[in-house]
Short mmCIF file of C-alpha atoms and ligand atoms in Angstrom, two decimals:
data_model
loop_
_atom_site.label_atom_id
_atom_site.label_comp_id
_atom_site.label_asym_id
_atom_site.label_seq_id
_atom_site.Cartn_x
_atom_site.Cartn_y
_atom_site.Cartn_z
CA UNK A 564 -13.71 -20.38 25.45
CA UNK A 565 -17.14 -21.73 26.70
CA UNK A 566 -20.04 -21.84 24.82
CA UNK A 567 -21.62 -19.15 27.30
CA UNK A 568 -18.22 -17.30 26.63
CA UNK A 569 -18.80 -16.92 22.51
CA UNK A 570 -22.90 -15.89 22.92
CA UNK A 571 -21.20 -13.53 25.41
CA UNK A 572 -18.75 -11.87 22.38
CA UNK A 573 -21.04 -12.70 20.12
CA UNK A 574 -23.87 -10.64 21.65
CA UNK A 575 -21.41 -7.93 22.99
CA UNK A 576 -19.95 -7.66 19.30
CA UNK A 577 -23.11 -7.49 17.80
CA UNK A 578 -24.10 -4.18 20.17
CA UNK A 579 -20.57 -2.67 18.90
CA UNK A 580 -20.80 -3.38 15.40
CA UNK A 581 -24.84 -1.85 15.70
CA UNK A 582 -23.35 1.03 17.35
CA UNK A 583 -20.22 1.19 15.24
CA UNK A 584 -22.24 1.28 12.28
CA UNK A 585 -24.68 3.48 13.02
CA UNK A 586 -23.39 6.37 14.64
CA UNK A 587 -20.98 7.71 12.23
CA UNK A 588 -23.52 8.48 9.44
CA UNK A 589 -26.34 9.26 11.85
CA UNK A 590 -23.77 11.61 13.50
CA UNK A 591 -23.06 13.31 9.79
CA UNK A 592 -26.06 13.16 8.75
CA UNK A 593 -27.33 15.49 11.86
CA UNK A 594 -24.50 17.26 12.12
CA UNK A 595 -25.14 18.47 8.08
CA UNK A 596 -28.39 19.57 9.16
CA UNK A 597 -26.95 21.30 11.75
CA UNK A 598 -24.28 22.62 10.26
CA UNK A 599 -26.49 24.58 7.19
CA UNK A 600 -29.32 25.85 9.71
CA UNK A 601 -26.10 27.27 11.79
CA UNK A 602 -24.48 29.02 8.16
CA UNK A 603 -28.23 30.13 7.53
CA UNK A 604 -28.86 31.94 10.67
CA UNK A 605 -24.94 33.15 11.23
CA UNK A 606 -25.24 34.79 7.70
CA UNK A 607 -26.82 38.40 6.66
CA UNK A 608 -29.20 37.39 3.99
CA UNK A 609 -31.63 35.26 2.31
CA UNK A 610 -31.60 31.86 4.55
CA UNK A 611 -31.21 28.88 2.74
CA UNK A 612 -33.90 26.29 2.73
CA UNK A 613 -33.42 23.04 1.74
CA UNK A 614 -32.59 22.77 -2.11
CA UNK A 615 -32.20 26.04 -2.30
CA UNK A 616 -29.20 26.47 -4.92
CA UNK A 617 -28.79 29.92 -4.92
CA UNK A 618 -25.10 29.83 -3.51
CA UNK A 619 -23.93 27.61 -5.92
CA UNK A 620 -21.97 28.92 -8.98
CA UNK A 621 -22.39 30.81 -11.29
CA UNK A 622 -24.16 33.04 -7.82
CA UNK A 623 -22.05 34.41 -4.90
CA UNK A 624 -22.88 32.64 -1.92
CA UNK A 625 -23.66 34.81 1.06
CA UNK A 626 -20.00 34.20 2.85
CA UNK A 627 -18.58 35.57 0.08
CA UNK A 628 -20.82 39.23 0.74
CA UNK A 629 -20.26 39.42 3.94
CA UNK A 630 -16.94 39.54 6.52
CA UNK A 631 -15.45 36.54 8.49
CA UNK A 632 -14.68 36.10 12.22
CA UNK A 633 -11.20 38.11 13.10
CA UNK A 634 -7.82 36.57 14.17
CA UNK A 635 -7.65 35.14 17.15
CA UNK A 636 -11.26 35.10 17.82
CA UNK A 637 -10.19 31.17 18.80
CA UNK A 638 -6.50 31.76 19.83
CA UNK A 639 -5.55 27.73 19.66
CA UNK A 640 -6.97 26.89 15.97
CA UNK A 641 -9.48 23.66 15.76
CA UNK A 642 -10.73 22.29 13.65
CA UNK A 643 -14.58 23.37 10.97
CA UNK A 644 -17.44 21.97 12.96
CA UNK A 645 -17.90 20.59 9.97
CA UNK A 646 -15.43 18.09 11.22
CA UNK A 647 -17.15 17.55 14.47
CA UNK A 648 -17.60 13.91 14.06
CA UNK A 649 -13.52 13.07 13.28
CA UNK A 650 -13.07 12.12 16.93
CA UNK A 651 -11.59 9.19 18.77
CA UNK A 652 -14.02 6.66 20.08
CA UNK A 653 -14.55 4.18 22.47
CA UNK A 654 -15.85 0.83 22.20
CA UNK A 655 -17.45 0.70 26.13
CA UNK A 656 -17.86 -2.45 26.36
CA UNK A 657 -13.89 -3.55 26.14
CA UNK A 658 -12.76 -1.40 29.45
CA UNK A 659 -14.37 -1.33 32.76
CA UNK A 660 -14.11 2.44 33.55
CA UNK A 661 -12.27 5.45 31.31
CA UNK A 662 -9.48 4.98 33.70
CA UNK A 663 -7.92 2.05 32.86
CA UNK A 664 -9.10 2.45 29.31
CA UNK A 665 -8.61 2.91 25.49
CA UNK A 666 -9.49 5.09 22.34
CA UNK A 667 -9.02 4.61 19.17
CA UNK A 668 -7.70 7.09 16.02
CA UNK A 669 -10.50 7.30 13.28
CA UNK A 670 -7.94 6.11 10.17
CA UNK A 671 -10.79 6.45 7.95
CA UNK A 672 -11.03 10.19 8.31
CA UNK A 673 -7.19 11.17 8.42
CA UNK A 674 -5.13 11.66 5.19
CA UNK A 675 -1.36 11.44 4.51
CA UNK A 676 0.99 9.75 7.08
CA UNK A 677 0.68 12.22 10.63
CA UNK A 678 -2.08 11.78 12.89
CA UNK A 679 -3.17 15.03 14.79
CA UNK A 680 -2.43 15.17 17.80
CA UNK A 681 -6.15 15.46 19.35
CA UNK A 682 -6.39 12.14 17.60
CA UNK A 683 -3.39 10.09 18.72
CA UNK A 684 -5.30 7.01 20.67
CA UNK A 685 -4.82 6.94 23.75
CA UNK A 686 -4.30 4.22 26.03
CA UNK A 687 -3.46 4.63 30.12
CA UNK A 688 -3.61 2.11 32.95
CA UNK A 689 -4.68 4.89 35.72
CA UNK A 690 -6.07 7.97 33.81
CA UNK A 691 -3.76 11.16 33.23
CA UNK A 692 -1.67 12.27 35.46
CA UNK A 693 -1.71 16.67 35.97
CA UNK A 694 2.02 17.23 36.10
CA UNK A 695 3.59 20.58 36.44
CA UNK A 696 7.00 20.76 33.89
CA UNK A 697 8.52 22.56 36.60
CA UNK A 698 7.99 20.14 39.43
CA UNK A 699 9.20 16.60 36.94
CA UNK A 700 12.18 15.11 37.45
CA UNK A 701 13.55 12.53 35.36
CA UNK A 702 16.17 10.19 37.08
CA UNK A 703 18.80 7.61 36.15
CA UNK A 704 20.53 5.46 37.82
CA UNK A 705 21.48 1.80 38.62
CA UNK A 706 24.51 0.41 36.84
CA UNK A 707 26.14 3.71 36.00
CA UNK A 708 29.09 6.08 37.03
CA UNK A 709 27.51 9.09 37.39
CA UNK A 710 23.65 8.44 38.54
CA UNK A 711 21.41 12.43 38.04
CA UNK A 712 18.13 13.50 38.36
CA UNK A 713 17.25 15.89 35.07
CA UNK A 714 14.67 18.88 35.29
CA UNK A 715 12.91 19.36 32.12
CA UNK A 716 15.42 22.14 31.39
CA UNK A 717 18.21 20.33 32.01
CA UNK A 718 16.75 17.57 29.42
CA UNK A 719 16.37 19.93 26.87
CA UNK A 720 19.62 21.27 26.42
CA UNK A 721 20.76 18.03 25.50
CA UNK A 722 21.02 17.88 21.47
CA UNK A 723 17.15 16.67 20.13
CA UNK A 724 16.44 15.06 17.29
CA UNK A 725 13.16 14.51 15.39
CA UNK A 726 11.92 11.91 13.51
CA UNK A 727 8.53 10.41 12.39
CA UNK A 728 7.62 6.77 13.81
CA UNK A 729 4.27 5.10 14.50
CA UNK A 730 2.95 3.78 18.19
CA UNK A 731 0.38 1.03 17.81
CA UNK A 732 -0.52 -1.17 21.00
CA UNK A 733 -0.11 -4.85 20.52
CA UNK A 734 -3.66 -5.50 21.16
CA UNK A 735 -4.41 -3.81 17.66
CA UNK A 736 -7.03 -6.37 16.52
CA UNK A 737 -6.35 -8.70 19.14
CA UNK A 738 -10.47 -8.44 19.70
CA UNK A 739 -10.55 -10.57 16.13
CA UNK A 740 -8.09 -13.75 17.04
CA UNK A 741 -11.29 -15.87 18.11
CA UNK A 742 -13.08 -14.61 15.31
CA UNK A 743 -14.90 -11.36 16.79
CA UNK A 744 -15.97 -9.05 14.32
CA UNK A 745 -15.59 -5.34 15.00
CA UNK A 746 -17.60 -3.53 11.92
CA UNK A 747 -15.83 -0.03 12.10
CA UNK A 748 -11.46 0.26 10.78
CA UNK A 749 -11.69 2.82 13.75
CA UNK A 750 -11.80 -0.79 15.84
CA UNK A 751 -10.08 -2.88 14.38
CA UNK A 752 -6.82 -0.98 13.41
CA UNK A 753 -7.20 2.38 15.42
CA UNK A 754 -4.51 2.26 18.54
CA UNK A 755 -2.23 2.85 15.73
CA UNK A 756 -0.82 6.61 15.33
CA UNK A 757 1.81 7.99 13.63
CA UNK A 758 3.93 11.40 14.69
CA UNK A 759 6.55 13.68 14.33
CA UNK A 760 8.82 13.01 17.92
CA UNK A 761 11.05 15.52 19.52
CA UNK A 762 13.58 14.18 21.67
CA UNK A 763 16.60 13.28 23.37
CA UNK A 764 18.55 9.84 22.16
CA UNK A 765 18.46 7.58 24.81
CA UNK A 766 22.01 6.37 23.91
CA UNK A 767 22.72 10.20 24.51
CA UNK A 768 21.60 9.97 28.41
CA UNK A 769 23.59 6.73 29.08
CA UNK A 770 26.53 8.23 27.55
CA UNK A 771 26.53 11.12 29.96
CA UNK A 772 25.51 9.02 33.01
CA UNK A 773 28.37 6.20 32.03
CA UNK A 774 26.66 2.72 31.73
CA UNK A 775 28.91 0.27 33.75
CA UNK A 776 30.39 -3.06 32.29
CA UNK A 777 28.28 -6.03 32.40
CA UNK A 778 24.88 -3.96 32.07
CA UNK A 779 22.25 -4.89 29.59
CA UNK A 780 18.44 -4.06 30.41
CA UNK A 781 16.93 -0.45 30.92
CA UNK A 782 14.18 -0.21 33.02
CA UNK A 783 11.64 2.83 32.25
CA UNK A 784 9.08 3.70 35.03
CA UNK A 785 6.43 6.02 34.58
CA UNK A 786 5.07 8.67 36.93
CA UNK A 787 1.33 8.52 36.79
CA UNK A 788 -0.50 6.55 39.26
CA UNK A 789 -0.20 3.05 37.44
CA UNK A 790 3.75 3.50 37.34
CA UNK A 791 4.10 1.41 34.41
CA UNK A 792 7.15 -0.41 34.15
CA UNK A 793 8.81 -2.00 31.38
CA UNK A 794 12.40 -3.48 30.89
CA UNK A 795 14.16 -2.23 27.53
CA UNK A 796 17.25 -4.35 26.46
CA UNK A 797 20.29 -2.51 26.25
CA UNK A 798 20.67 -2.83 22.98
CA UNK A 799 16.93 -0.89 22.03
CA UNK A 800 18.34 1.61 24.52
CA UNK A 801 21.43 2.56 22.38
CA UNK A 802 19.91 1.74 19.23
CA UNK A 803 17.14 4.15 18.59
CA UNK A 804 15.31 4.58 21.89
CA UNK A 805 13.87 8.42 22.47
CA UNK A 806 13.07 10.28 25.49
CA UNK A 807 10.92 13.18 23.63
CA UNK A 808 9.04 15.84 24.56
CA UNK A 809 7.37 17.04 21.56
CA UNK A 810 5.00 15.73 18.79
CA UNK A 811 4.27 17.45 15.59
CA UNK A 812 5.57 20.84 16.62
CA UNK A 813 4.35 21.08 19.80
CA UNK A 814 4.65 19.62 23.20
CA UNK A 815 2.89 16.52 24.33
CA UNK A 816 -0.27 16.25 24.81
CA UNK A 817 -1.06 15.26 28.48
CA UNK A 818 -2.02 12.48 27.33
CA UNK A 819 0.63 11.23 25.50
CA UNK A 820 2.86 11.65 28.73
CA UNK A 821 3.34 15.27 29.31
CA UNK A 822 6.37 16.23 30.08
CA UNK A 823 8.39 13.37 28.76
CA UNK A 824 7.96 10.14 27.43
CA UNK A 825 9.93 7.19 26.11
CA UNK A 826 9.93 6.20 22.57
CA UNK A 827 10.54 2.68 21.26
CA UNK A 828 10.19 2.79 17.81
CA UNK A 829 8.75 0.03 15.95
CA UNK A 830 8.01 -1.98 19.72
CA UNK A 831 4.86 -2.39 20.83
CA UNK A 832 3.09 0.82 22.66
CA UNK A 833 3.35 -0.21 25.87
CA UNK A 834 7.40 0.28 26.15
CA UNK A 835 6.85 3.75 25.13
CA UNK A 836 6.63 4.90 28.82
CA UNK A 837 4.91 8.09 29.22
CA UNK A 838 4.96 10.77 32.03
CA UNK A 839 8.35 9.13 32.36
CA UNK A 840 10.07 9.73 35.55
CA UNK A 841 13.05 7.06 36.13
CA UNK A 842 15.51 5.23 33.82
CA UNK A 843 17.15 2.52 36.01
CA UNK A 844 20.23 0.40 34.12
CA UNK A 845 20.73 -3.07 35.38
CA UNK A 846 21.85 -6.41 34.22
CA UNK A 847 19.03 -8.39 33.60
CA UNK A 848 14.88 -7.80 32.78
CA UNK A 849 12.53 -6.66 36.09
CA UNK A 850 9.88 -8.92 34.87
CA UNK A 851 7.29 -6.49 35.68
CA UNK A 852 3.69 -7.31 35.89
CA UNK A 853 3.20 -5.16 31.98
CA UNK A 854 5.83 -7.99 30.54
CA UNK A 855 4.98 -11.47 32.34
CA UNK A 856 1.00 -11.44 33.32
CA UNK A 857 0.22 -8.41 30.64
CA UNK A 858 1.82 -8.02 27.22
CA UNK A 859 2.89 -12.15 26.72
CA UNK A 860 1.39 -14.16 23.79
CA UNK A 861 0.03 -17.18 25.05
CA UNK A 862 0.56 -20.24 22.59
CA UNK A 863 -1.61 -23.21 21.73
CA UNK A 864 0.94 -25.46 24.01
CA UNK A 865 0.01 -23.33 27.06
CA UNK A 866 3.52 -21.64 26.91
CA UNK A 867 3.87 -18.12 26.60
CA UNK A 868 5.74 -15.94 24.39
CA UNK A 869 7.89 -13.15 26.48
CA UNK A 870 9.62 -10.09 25.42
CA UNK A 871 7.41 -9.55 22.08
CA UNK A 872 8.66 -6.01 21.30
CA UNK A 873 8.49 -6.00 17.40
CA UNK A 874 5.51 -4.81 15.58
CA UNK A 875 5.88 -6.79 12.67
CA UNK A 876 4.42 -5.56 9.08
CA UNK A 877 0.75 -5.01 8.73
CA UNK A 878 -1.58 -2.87 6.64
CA UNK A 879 -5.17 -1.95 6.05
CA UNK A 880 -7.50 -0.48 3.53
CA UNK A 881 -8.70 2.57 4.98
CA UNK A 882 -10.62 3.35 1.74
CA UNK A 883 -12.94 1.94 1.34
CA UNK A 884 -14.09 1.00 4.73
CA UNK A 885 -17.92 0.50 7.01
CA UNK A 886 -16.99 3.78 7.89
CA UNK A 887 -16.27 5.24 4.35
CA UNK A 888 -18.45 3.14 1.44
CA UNK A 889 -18.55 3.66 -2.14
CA UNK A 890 -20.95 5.12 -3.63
CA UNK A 891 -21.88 4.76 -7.39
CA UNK A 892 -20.15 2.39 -9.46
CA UNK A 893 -17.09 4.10 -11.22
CA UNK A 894 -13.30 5.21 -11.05
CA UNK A 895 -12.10 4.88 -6.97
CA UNK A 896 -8.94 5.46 -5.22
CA UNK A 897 -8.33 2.67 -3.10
CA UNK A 898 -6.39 3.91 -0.12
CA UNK A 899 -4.53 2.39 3.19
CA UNK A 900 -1.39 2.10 5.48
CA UNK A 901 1.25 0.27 5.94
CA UNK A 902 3.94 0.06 8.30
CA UNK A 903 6.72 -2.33 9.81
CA UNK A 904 8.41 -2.39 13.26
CA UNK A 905 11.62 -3.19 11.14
CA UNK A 906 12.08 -0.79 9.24
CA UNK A 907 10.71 0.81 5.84
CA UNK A 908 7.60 -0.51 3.87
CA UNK A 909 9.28 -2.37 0.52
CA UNK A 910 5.67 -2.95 -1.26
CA UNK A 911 1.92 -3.19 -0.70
CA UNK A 912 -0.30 -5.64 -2.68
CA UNK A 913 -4.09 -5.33 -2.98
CA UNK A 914 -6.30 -8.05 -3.77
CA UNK A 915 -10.18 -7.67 -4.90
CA UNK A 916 -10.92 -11.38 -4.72
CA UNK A 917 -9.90 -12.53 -1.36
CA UNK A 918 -6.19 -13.08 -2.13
CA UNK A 919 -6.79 -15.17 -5.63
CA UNK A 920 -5.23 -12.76 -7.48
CA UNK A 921 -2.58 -10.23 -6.29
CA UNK A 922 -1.35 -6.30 -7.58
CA UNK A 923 1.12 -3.88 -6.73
CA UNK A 924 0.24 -0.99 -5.10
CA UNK A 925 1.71 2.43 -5.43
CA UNK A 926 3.43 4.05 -2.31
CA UNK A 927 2.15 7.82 -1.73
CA UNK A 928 4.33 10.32 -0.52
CA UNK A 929 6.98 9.37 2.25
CA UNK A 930 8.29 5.95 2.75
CA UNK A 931 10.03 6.23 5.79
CA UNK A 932 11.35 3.60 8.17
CA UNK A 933 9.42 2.28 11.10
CA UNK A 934 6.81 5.17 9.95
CA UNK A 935 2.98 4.70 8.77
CA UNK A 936 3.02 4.56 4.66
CA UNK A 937 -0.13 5.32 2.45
CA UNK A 938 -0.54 3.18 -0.35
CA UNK A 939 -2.89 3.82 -3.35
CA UNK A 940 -4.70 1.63 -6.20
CA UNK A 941 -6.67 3.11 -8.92
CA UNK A 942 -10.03 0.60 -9.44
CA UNK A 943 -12.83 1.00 -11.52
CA UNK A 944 -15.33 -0.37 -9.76
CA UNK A 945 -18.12 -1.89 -11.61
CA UNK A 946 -20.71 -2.29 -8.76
CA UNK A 947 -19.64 -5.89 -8.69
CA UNK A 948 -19.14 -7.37 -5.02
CA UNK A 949 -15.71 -7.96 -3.67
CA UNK A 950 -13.42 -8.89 -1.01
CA UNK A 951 -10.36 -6.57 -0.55
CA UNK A 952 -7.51 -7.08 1.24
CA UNK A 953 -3.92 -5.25 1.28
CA UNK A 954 -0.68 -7.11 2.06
CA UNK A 955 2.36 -5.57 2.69
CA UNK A 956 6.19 -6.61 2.64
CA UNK A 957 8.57 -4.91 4.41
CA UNK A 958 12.37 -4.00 4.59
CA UNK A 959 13.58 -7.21 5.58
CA UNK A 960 11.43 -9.58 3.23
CA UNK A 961 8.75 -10.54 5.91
CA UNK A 962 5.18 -10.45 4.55
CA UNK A 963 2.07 -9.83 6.23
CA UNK A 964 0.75 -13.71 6.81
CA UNK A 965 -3.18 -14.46 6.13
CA UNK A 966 -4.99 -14.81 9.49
CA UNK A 967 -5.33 -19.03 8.93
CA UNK A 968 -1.33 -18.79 9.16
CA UNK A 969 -1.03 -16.91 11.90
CA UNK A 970 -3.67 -18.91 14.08
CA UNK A 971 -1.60 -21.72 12.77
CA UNK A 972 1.53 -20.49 14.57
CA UNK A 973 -0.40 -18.98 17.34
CA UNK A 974 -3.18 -20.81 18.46
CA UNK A 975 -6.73 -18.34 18.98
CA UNK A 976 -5.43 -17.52 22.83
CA UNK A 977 -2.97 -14.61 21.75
CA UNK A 978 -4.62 -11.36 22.50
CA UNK A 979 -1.25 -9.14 20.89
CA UNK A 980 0.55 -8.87 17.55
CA UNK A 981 -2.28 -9.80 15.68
CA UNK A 982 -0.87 -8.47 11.96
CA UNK A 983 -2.90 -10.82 9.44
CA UNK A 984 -3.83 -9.92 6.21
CA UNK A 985 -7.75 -7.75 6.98
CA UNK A 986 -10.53 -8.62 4.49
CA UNK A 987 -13.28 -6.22 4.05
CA UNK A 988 -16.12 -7.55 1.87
CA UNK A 989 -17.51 -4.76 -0.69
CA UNK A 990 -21.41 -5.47 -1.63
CA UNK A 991 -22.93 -4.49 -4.86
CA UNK A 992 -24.47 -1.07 -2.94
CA UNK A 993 -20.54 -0.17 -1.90
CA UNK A 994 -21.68 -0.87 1.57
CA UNK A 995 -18.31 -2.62 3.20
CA UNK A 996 -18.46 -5.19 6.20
CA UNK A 997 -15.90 -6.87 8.00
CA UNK A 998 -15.17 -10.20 7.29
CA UNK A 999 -12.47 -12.88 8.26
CA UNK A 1000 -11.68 -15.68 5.12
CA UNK A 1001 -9.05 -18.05 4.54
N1 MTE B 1464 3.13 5.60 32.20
C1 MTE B 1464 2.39 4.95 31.30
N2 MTE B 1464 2.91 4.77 30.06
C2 MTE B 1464 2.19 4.12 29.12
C3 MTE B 1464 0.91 3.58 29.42
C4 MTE B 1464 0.39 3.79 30.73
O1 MTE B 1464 -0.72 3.39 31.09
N3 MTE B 1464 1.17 4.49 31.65
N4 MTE B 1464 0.25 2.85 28.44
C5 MTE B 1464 1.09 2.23 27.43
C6 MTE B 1464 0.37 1.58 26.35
S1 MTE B 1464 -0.35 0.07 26.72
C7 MTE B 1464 0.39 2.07 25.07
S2 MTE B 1464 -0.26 1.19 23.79
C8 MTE B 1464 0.97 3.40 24.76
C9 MTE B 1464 -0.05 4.29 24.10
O2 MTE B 1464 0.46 5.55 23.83
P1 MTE B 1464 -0.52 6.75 23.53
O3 MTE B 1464 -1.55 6.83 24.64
O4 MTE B 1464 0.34 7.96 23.43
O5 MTE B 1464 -1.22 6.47 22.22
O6 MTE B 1464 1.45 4.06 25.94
C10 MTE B 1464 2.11 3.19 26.85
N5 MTE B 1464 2.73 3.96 27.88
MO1 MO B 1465 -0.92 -0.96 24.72
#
């Protein structure tokens, strides 16, 4: 990049991480205030001015005297105002319009292994398409014996299945290959979700439409206005490709791909097709513009990588993070995620010293394959400054590379599968930036 090219990032970055840092606590900060003046004047009784400690125990606070809204006073639940500032974001800069665009989860808000489904990132080329359930069609054909055009009913009496697998888009951290900074884990690791998926088995479909000798690709098109298009080898297809319709509980959101969507586990986002509308089986790749000009990792040698589907092992430290410091010096739960395209997490290491010196971490709760896993570490902290860092292992034996390896292998150019080990530095007032070390 040219020297006019860096000052760009570098000045671009620097309104982000400004913005990144400041809005979450000025937002919390206001919305507190907010949020006791609206409990003061919603409530019979003595108001409560600041300091006022008359609702703490051993008193009876005034919700406790008096009655609570009814059911279905909000007939979809959401969540306490309280939580008004757990939203996706949007760094404004990266996109030129919210049509082709991106936002990110806030990981540093959400606990356990499921993101919500108002906070699944989202990521379209041409906005969200409106689609009636009624009027959708899903069709397959090509190389097959029997070629049929699905309604939505017709999908769903198929047998479903359900199972819980992360999406995260390749570009994950791609904005810190050349070294760009973004000072918020909402940035630098948030197009990463995690659901339960409802669905039909892809192998399920070809079975009943009769996939003819010789064929080997899948290609999935998509029915909103940017028709994306990608090319699914045959073997993904019968492996453990999805075409669901539901996540956590309910259907999808529009903008997940109401009514249907394809679901590559483990693969980068962008094969998991949404508003999905035609499954065509052929006997070699498409090369579509989303896997030759978009989605290819382009190497130091000026050659490109192709057909990069696996989202290899990576992990974070979601606790602490800029967005959630420590405070005082004292006992902490360190928290974070890991997860593998290949398969199950095996073991998380944490580091307080920049990688020097290594320790096991202890996996919380489900470990499930191809699935986002929260790891823990108990730390006294002694106010001392530090650089953290997780690393995880999967499955297979691969494990997470530092970020001087992988710009070894890959050159600064890539803009995808950027899964180094992430450093966050802690300072002595448990303040935590982003920083990038050997
Ligand atoms: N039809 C269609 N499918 C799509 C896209 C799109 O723009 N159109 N974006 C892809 C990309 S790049 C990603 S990373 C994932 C994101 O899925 P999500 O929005 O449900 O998080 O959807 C993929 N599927
Ligand atoms: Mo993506």
């Amino acid at each position: 990049m040219s020297k006019a090219g860096h000052d760009r990032v570098a000045d671009l970055l620097g309104k982000v991480a400004d913005a990144a840092s400041r809005v979450p606590r000025e937002d919390r900060r206001n919305f507190l205030k907010r949020g006791l003046a609206l409990a003061g004047a919603a409530v019979a009784g003595p108001a409560m001015a600041a300091g006022d400690e008359s609702f703490l125990p051993p008193n009876i606070p005034p919700w406790t005297r008096s009655l609570g809204r009814g059911v279905v006073t909000v007939p979809y639940g959401m969540p306490s105002a309280h939580e008004a500032d757990v939203i996706r974001r949007t760094v404004p800069w990266l996109t030129a319009s919210n049509i082709s665009s991106i936002s990110f989860t806030p990981l540093p808000e959400l606990f356990g292994i499921i993101t919500p489904n108002g906070l699944v990132f989202e990521r379209y080329h041409a906005g969200v398409p409106e689609i009636d359930p009624a009027e959708h069609r899903l069709m397959i054909h090509g190389m097959v014996d029997r070629p049929i055009v699905l309604t939505m009913e017709d999908l769903m009496r198929f047998p479903s299945v359900s199972v819980i697998r992360f999406i995260e888009c390749p570009a994950n951290g791609g904005m810190e290959w050349r070294g760009a900074q973004m000072e918020a884990l909402q940035f630098t690791h948030g197009m990463l979700s995690c659901c339960e998926w409802t669905g039909v088995p892809l192998s399920v479909l070809l079975e009943e439409v009769g996939v003819k000798r010789g064929a080997s690709w899948v290609l999935a098109e998509g029915a909103d206005g940017a028709a994306m298009t990608r090319s699914i080898p045959m073997e993904k297809a019968l492996d453990d490709s999805l075409v669901v319709y539901a996540q956590n509980g309910e259907a999808l959101r529009p903008e997940q791909g109401y009514p249907v969507r394809l679901l590559n586990p483990g693969w980068e986002g962008n094969t998991s097709v949404k508003w999905l509308r035609r499954l065509e089986v052929g006997d070699q790749p498409w090369y579509q513009r989303e896997e030759t000009s978009k989605y290819t990792d382009l190497m130091p040698d000026g050659r490109a990588r192709k057909f990069t589907f696996v989202q290899e092992t990576n992990s974070v430290i979601t606790f602490p993070c800029p967005e959630r410091p420590f405070t005082t010096p004292g006992r902490y739960e360190i928290q974070g995620l890991a997860w593998s395209g290949r398969g199950r997490i095996r073991r998380v290491d944490v580091s307080l010293d920049g990688g020097v010196n290594w320790q096991e971490a202890r996996l919380k709760g489900l470990v499930l394959p191809k699935a986002l896993t929260r790891f823990s570490f108990m730390w006294d902290w002694d106010g001392s400054p530090a650089l953290l860092q997780s690393r995880s292992m999967d499955e297979t034996g691969y494990v997470q590379p530092t970020l001087t390896q992988l710009r070894a292998v890959r050159g600064v150019e890539s803009i995808y599968h950027k899964n180094a080990i992430h450093t966050w530095r802690l300072d002595q007032t448990g303040g935590v930036t982003n920083v990038q070390i050997d």
